[in-house]
XYZ file of C-alpha atoms in Angstrom:
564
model
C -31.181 -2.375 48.818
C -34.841 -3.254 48.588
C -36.013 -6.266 50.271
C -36.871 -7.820 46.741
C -33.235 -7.575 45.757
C -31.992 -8.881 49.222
C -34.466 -11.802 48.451
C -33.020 -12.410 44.890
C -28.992 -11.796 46.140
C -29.368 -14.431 48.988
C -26.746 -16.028 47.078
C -23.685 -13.936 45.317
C -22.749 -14.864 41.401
C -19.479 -14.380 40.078
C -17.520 -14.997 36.189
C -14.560 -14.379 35.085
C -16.187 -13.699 31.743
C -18.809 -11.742 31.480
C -19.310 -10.348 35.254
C -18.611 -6.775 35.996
C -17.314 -4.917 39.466
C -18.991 -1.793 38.363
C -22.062 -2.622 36.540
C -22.770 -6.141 38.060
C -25.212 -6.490 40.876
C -23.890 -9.907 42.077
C -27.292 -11.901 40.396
C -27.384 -14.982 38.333
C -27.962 -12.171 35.372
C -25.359 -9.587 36.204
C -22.474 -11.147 38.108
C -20.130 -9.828 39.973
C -16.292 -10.723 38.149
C -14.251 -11.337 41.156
C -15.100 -13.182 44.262
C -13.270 -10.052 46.512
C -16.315 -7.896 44.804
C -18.480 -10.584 46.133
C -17.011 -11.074 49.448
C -17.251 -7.071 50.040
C -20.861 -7.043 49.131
C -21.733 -10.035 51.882
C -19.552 -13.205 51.401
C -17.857 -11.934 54.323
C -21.282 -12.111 56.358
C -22.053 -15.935 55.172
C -23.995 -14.939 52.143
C -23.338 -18.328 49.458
C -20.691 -17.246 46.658
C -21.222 -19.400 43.418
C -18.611 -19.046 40.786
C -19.209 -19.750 36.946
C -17.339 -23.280 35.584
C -14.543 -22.732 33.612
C -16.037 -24.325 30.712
C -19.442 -22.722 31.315
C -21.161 -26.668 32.334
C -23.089 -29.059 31.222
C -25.927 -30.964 31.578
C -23.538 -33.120 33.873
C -21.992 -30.431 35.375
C -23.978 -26.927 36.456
C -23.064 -23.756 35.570
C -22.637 -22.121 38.673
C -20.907 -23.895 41.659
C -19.768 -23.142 45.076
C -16.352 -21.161 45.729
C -13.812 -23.685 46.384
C -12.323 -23.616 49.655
C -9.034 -22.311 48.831
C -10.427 -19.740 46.733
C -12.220 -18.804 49.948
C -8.843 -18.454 51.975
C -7.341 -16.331 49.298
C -10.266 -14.556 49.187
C -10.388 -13.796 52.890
C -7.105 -12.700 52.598
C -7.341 -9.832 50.061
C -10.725 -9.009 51.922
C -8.588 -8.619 54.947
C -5.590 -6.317 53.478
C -8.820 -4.248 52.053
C -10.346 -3.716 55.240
C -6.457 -2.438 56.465
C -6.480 -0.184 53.668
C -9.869 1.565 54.348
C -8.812 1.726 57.618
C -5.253 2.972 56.951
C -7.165 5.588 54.321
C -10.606 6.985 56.486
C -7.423 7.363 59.543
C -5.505 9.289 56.804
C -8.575 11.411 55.895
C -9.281 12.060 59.529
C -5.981 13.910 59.398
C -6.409 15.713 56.353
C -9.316 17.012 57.593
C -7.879 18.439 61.176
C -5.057 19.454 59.384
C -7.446 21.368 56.479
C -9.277 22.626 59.112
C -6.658 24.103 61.461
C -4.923 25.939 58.673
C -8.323 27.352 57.412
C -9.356 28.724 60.533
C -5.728 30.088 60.419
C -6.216 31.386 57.202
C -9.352 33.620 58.278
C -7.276 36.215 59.801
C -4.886 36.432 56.425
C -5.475 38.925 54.142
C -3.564 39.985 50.995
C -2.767 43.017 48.896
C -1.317 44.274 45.705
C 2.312 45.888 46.475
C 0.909 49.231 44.658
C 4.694 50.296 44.623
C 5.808 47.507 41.989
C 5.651 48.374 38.140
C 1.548 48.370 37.026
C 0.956 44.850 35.774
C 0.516 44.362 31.967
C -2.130 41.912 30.995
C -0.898 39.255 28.939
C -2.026 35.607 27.201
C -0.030 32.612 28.111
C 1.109 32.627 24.198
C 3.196 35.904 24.721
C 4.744 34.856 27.534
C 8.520 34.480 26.223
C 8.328 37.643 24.932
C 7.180 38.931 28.508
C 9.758 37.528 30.560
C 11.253 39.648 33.033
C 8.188 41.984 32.765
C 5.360 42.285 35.561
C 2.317 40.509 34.178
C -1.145 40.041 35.014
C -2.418 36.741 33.571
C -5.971 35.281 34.417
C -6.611 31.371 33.877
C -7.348 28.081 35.320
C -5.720 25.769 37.263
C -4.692 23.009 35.436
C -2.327 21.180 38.214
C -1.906 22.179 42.373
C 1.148 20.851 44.133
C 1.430 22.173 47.889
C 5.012 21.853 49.696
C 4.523 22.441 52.870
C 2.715 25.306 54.367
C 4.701 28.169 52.188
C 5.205 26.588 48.648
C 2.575 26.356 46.088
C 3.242 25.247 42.536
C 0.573 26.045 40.302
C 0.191 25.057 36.458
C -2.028 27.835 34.623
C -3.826 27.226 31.462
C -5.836 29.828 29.644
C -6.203 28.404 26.261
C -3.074 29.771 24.679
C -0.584 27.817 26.674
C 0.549 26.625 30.138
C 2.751 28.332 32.456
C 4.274 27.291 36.158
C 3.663 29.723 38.809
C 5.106 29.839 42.337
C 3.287 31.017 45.327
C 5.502 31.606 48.650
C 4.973 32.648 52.306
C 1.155 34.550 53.007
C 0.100 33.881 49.461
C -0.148 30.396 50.188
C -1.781 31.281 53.872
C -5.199 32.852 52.770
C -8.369 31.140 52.758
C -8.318 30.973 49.042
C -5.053 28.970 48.736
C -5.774 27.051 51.528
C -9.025 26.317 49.777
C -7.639 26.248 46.289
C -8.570 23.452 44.079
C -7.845 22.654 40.368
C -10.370 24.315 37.627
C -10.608 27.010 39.977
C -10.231 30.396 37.702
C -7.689 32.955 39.108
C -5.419 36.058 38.486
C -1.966 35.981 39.130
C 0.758 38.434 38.760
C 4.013 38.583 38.843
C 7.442 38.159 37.038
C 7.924 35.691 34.061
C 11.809 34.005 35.344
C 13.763 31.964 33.154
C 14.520 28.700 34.877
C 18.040 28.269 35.789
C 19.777 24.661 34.133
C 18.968 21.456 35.643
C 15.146 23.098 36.373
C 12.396 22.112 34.022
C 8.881 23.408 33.358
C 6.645 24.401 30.408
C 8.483 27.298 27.867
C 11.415 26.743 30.093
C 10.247 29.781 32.525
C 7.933 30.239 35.710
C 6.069 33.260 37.419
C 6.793 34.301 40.508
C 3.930 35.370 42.084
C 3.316 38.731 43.994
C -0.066 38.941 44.559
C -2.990 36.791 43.334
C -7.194 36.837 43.498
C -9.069 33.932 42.737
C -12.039 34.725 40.316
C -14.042 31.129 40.450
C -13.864 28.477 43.341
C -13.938 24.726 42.431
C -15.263 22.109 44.502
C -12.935 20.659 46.848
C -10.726 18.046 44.785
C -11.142 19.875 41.390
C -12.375 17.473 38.933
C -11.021 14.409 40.122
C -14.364 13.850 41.704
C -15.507 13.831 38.575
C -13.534 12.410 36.050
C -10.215 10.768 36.689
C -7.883 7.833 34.761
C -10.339 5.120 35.679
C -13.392 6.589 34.632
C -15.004 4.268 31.613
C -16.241 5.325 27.826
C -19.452 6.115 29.078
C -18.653 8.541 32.372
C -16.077 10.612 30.081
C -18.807 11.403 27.917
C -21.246 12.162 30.068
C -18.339 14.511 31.837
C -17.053 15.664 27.914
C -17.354 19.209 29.060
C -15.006 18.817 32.142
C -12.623 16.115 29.788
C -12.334 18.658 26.389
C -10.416 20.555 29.131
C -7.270 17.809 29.961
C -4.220 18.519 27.605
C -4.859 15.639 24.801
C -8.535 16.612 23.711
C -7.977 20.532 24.047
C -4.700 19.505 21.907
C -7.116 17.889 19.342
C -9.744 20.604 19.503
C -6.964 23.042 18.727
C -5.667 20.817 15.780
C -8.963 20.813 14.324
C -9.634 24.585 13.879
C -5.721 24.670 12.590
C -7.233 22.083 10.092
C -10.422 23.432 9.089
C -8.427 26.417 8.362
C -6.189 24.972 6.476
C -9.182 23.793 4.326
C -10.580 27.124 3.532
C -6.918 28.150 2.794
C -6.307 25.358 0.088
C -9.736 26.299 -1.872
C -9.580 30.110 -1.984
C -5.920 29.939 -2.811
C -7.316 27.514 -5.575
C -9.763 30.113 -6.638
C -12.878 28.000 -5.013
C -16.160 29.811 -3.589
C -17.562 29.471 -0.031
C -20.988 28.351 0.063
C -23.342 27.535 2.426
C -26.074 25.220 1.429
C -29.197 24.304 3.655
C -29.080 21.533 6.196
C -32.805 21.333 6.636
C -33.793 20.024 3.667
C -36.904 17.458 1.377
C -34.376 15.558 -0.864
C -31.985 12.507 -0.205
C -28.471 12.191 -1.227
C -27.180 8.600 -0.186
C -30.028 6.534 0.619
C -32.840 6.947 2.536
C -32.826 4.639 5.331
C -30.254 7.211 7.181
C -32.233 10.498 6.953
C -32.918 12.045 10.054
C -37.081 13.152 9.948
C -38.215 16.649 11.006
C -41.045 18.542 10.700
C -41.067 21.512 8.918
C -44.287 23.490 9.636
C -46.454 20.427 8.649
C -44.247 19.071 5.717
C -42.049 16.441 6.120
C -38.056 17.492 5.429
C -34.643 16.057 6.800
C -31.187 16.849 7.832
C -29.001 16.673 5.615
C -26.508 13.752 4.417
C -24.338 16.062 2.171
C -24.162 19.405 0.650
C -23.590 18.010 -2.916
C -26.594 18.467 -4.869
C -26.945 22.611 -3.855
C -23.389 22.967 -4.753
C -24.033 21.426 -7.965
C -26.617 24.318 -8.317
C -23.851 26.658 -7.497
C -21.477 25.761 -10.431
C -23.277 27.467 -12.925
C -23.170 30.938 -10.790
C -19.857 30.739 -9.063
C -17.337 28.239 -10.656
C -15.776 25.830 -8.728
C -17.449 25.834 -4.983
C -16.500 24.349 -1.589
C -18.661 24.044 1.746
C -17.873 23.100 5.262
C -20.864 22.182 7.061
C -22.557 19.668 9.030
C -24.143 16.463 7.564
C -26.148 13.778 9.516
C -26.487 10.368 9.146
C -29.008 8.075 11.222
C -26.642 4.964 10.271
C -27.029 2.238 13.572
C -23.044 1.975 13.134
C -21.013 1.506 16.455
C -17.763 1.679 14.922
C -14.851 3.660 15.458
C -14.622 6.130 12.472
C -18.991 6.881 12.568
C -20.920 9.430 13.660
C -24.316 11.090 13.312
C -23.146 13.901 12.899
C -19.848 15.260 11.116
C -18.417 18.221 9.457
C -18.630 17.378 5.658
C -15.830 19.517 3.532
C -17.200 19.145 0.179
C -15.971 20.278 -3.266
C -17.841 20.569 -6.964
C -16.112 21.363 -10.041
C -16.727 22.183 -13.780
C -15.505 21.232 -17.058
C -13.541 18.425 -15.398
C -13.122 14.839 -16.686
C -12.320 11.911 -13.996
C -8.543 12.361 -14.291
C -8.463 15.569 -13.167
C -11.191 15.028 -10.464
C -8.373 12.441 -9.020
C -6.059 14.999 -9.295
C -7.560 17.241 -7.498
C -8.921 15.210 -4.561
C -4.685 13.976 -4.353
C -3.588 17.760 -4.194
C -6.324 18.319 -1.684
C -5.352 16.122 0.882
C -1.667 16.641 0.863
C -1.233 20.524 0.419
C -3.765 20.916 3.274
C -1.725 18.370 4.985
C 1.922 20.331 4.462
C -0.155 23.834 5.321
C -0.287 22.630 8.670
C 2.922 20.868 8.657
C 4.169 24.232 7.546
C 2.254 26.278 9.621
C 2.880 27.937 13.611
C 0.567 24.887 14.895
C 2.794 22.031 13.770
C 3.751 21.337 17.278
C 0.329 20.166 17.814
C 0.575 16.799 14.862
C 4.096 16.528 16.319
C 2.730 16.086 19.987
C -0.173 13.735 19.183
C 1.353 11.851 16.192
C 4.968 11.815 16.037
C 5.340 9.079 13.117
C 2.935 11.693 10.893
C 3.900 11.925 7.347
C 2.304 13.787 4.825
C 1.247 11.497 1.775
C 3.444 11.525 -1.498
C 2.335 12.204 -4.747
C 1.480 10.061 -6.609
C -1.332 8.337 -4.444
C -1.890 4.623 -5.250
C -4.610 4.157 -7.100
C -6.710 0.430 -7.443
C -10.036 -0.395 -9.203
C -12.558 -1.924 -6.973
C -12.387 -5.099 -9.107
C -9.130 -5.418 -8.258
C -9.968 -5.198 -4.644
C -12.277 -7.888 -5.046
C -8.953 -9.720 -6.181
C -7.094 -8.808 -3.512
C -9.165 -10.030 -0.713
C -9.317 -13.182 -1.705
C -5.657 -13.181 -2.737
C -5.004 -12.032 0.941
C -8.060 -14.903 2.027
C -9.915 -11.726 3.965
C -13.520 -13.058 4.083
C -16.779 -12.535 5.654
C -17.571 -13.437 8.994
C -19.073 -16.809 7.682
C -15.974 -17.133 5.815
C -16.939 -16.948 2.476
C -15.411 -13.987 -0.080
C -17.130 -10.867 -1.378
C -17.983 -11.053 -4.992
C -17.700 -8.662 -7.602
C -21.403 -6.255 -6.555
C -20.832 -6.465 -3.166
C -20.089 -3.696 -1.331
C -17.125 -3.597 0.752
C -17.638 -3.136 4.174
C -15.627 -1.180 6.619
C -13.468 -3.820 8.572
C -12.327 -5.639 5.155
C -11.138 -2.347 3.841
C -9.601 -1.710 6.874
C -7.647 -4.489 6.987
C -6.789 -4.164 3.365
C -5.881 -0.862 3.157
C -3.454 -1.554 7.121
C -1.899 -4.124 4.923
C -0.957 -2.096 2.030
C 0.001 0.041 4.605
C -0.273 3.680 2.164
C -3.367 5.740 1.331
C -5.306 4.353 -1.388
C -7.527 5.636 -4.461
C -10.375 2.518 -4.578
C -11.757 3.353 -8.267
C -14.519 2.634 -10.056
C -17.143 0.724 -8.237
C -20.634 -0.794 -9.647
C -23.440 1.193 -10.317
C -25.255 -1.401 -7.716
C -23.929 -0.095 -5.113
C -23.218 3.436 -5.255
C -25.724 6.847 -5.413
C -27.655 7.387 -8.337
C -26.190 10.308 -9.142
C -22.645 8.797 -10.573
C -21.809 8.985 -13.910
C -21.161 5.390 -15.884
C -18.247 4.538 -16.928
C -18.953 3.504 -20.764
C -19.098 -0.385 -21.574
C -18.181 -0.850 -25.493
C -18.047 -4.796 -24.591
C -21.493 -5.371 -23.462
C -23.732 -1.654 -23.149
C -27.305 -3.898 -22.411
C -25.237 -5.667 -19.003
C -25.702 -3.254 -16.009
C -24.917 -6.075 -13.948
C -21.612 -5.073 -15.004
C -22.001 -1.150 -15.067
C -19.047 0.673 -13.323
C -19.229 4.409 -11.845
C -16.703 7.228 -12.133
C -16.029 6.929 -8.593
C -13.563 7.249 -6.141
C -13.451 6.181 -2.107
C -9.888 7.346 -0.682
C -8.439 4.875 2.061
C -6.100 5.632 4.861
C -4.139 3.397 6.934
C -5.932 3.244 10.449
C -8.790 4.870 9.377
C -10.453 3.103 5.895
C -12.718 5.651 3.660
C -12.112 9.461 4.349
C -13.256 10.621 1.086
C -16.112 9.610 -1.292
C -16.356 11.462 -4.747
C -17.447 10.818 -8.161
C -17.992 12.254 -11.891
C -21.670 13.665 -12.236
C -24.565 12.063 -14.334
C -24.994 15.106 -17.038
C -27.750 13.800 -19.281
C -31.566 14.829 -18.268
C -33.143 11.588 -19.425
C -30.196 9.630 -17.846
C -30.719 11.375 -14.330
C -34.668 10.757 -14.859
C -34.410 6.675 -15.172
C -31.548 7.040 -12.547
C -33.939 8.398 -10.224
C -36.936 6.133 -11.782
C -34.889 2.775 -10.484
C -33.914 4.382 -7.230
C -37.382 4.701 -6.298
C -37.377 8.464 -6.208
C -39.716 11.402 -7.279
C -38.265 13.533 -9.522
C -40.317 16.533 -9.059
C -38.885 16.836 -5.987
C -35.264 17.613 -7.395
C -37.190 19.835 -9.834
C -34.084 22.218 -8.869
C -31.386 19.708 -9.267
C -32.546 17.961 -13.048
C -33.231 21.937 -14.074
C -28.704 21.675 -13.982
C -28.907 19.309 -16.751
C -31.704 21.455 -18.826
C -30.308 24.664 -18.541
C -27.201 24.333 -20.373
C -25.548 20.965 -18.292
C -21.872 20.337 -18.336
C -19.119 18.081 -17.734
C -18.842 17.968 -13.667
C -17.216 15.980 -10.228
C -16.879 16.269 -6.754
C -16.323 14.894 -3.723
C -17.140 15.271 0.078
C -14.073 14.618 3.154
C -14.991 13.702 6.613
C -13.178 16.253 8.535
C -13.050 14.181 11.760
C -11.655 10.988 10.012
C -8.981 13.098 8.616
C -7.762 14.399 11.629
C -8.107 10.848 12.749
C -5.964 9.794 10.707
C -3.177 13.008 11.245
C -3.537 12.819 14.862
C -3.657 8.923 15.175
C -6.489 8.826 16.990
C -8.051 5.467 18.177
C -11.663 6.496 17.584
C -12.972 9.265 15.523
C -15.098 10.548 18.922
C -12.038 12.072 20.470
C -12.084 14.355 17.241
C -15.252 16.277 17.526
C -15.982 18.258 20.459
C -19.428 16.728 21.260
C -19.842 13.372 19.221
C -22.883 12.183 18.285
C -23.768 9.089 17.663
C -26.198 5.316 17.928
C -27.685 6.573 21.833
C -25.877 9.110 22.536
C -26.839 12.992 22.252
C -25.753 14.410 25.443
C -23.925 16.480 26.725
């Protein structure tokens, strides 16, 4: 601690409300939130503890007062039972350590080898092995858990990506300087006989190897990843540490579940007769608004990532027919919620010679036959692990205009946070629809919004009543909601006139000539045409039940962070 700081701490802070044992300092600006934090850092030594007033003062009444004396004798007394911990622990540790270092100098005279008379080991993933049991196998992995009994016992959980399987290490196996030294994430080779488990006896698959021989491939440091990452780490520490967290059983669970799913996507569209294609993501036109394009530069010119796929696959209709893509879209939105991020996988879809019915249609069959090929699929286990209560949506989906919406929230008196109601042109926003949607409590079809507030690319609905009000001008548009998620899908019905698309880029503020490529559609022979574009993330948000959509993607991305 610089002097500076000593200077400024001379007296300790501490609130209930908004001080912090982790981040706080113990200042007048970053207090400590418990007076033991406070006591440990100096109370104990005479240094003044001030506590915030319950009702934060007044001018009668300061803000920050002097701990009471009884909170100072309860204090004193937790600070005490701490001190007979640490004490209790570092004699503990002391023990450990002899004890750690007896065996390994032990351990430096024990060496191991393969028994070259048993059967020649056949190597094997952790997926095959019930149909290896009773076989002598040769498995390389990583170990998940360790669990020593004694000096002869050694329980060991493997994973290598396919599965998990218990393995038991006896006498001299457990003697070497490797399993003495053995820590979790450390990558070995085991082999050995797969054993059913006899009744009463439980473990993954319901079987365990016994282990003749071992190597280890890759040491781990000395308390495996605990050091790094453990139950009590906070939001910020397990993603810094994502790389060492995708590997505990819930996010490699959800990792797995999302190639299952993407899968399942590609598998719905070619079965449908839809082309792959893969558009640009570097690209020099905007798709929903410009104040969320990422900049670049592109040898001198200025360009963008990419907010959606759409307009290329429009291109692609006249070559290929109906088209899909699965690729990565960016948006530089400031959102902090739980279901944005910077950067997602987009599964989009365009389609010809469609009206708005059938793009419904479609969008519907979409999201429940991909949702009953995994449900019907080898991988089911995983949606069953992670979301017992899933259900796959019934046909038909609920549909609702977005006037009607208006209706309902003030029906249901959900307002804004000054507590007056949105009005028919307002957009939405996410926590209303939310809320909404959690109270209807089934996926919804939100149709039809104003022209106001949607891209300029949407098709009108036509307006026999009143053709001159575009106050009043409705889209061919659809947002699909999902309990505990809101919006997953956003789609629409294409503007196909040329002069249309011109003033609809005219009010937007945009330059034509730079969608020279995208207007040529509506020259060159332009057609009926809709599509859509699914966040893959907040759909397996919403399958898996996910609290936040960052525990679906393996690196999020999103308002500061871009690390790991």
């Amino acid at each position: 601690m610089t002097e500076q700081l000593e200077k400024k701490l001379a007296s300790l802070y501490v609130s209930e409300k908004s001080g912090s044992d982790e981040s706080g300092d113990g200042s007048e600006g970053n207090p400590f939130k418990t007076a033991l934090k406070a006591w440990h850092q100096g109370g104990e030594n005479g240094t003044a503890v001030f506590v915030e007033a319950a009702d934060g003062g007044d001018a009668q009444k300061p803000k920050w007062q002097p701990i009471s004396d009884s909170a100072v004798k309860k204090v004193k007394k937790l600070y005490q039972q701490d001190l007979k911990k640490a004490e209790k622990h570092a004699e503990k540790e002391k023990e450990d350590l002899a004890r750690r270092e007896k065996n390994l100098e032990e351990a430096k005279g024990i060496v191991i080898s393969e028994d070259k008379s048993l059967p020649a080991a056949k190597q094997i993933k952790l997926r095959d092995a019930k149909a290896t049991r009773d076989v002598r196998v040769k498995i390389f992995g990583w170990v998940h858990r360790l669990r020593r009994q004694g000096k002869n016992l050694m329980f060991v959980v493997l994973r290598d990506g396919t599965g998990f399987l218990q393995c038991v290490l006896t006498d001299q196996l457990c003697h070497t300087v490797e399993a003495v030294t053995l820590a979790t994430e450390s990558s070995v080779c085991l082999y050995g006989v797969i054993k059913a488990l006899p009744d009463g006896k439980t473990a993954p698959d319901g079987h365990e190897l016994v282990v003749d021989y071992w190597e280890l491939i890759g040491s781990s440091p000395a308390g495996g990843t605990d050091n790094v990452l453990n139950e009590e780490s906070g939001v910020d520490v397990m993603l810094d540490q994502r790389h060492i967290g995708i590997r505990g059983e819930t996010l490699s669970k959800i990792l797995k579940l999302r190639g299952v799913l993407t899968q399942a996507f590609r598998e719905h569209y070619i079965a449908r007769g839809y082309n792959e294609v893969t558009p640009p993501t570097m690209v020099q036109t905007q798709v929903e608004g410009g104040s969320t394009l990422f900049k670049l530069d592109y040898f001198g010119e200025e360009a963008y990532l990419t907010q959606s796929s759409q307009l290329y696959l429009e291109s692609a209709v006249p070559a290929l027919g109906d088209v899909f893509a699965i690729a990565q879209s960016y948006r530089a939105e400031q959102s902090r919620t739980r279901r944005h991020l910077a950067e997602y996988t987009h599964v989009e879809g365009e389609c010809g010679f469609i009206d708005f019915e059938e793009l419904l249609s479609r969008i519907e069959d979409l999201l429940v036959d991909v949702a009953q090929r995994v449900m019907d699929g080898p991988n089911a286990y995983l949606v069953h692990e992670l979301n017992p209560g899933f259900k796959i949506p019934k046909k038909p989906i609920k549909r609702m205009d977005y006037s009607d919406a208006i209706k309902y929230l003030k029906e249901h008196n959900i307002t804004k946070d000054d507590g007056t109601f949105y009005e028919f042109g307002e957009d939405i926003p996410e926590k209303p629809e939310r809320t909404m949607t959690d109270q209807i409590g089934e996926p919804i079809f939100l149709l039809r919004f104003p022209a106001g507030i949607k891209s300029f690319y949407m098709k009108r609905v036509p307006n026999p009543t009143d053709p001159q009000d575009k106050s009043k001008e409705l889209t061919e548009s659809v947002d699909v909601l999902m309990p505990n998620v809101g919006e997953i899908v956003g789609g629409s019905m294409r503007m196909t006139g040329y002069e249309e698309l011109l003033d609809a880029f005219k009010e937007n503020g945009l330059k034509p000539e730079h969608y020279y490529w995208y207007t040529d559609q509506r020259k060159f022979g332009t057609f009926p045409h809709g599509g859509y574009g699914l966040g893959l993330e907040r759909y397996l948000t919403w399958m898996a039940n996910r609290d936040h959509i960052r525990e679906c993607t393996i690196y999020p991305r999103f308002v500061d962070r871009c690390k790991p």
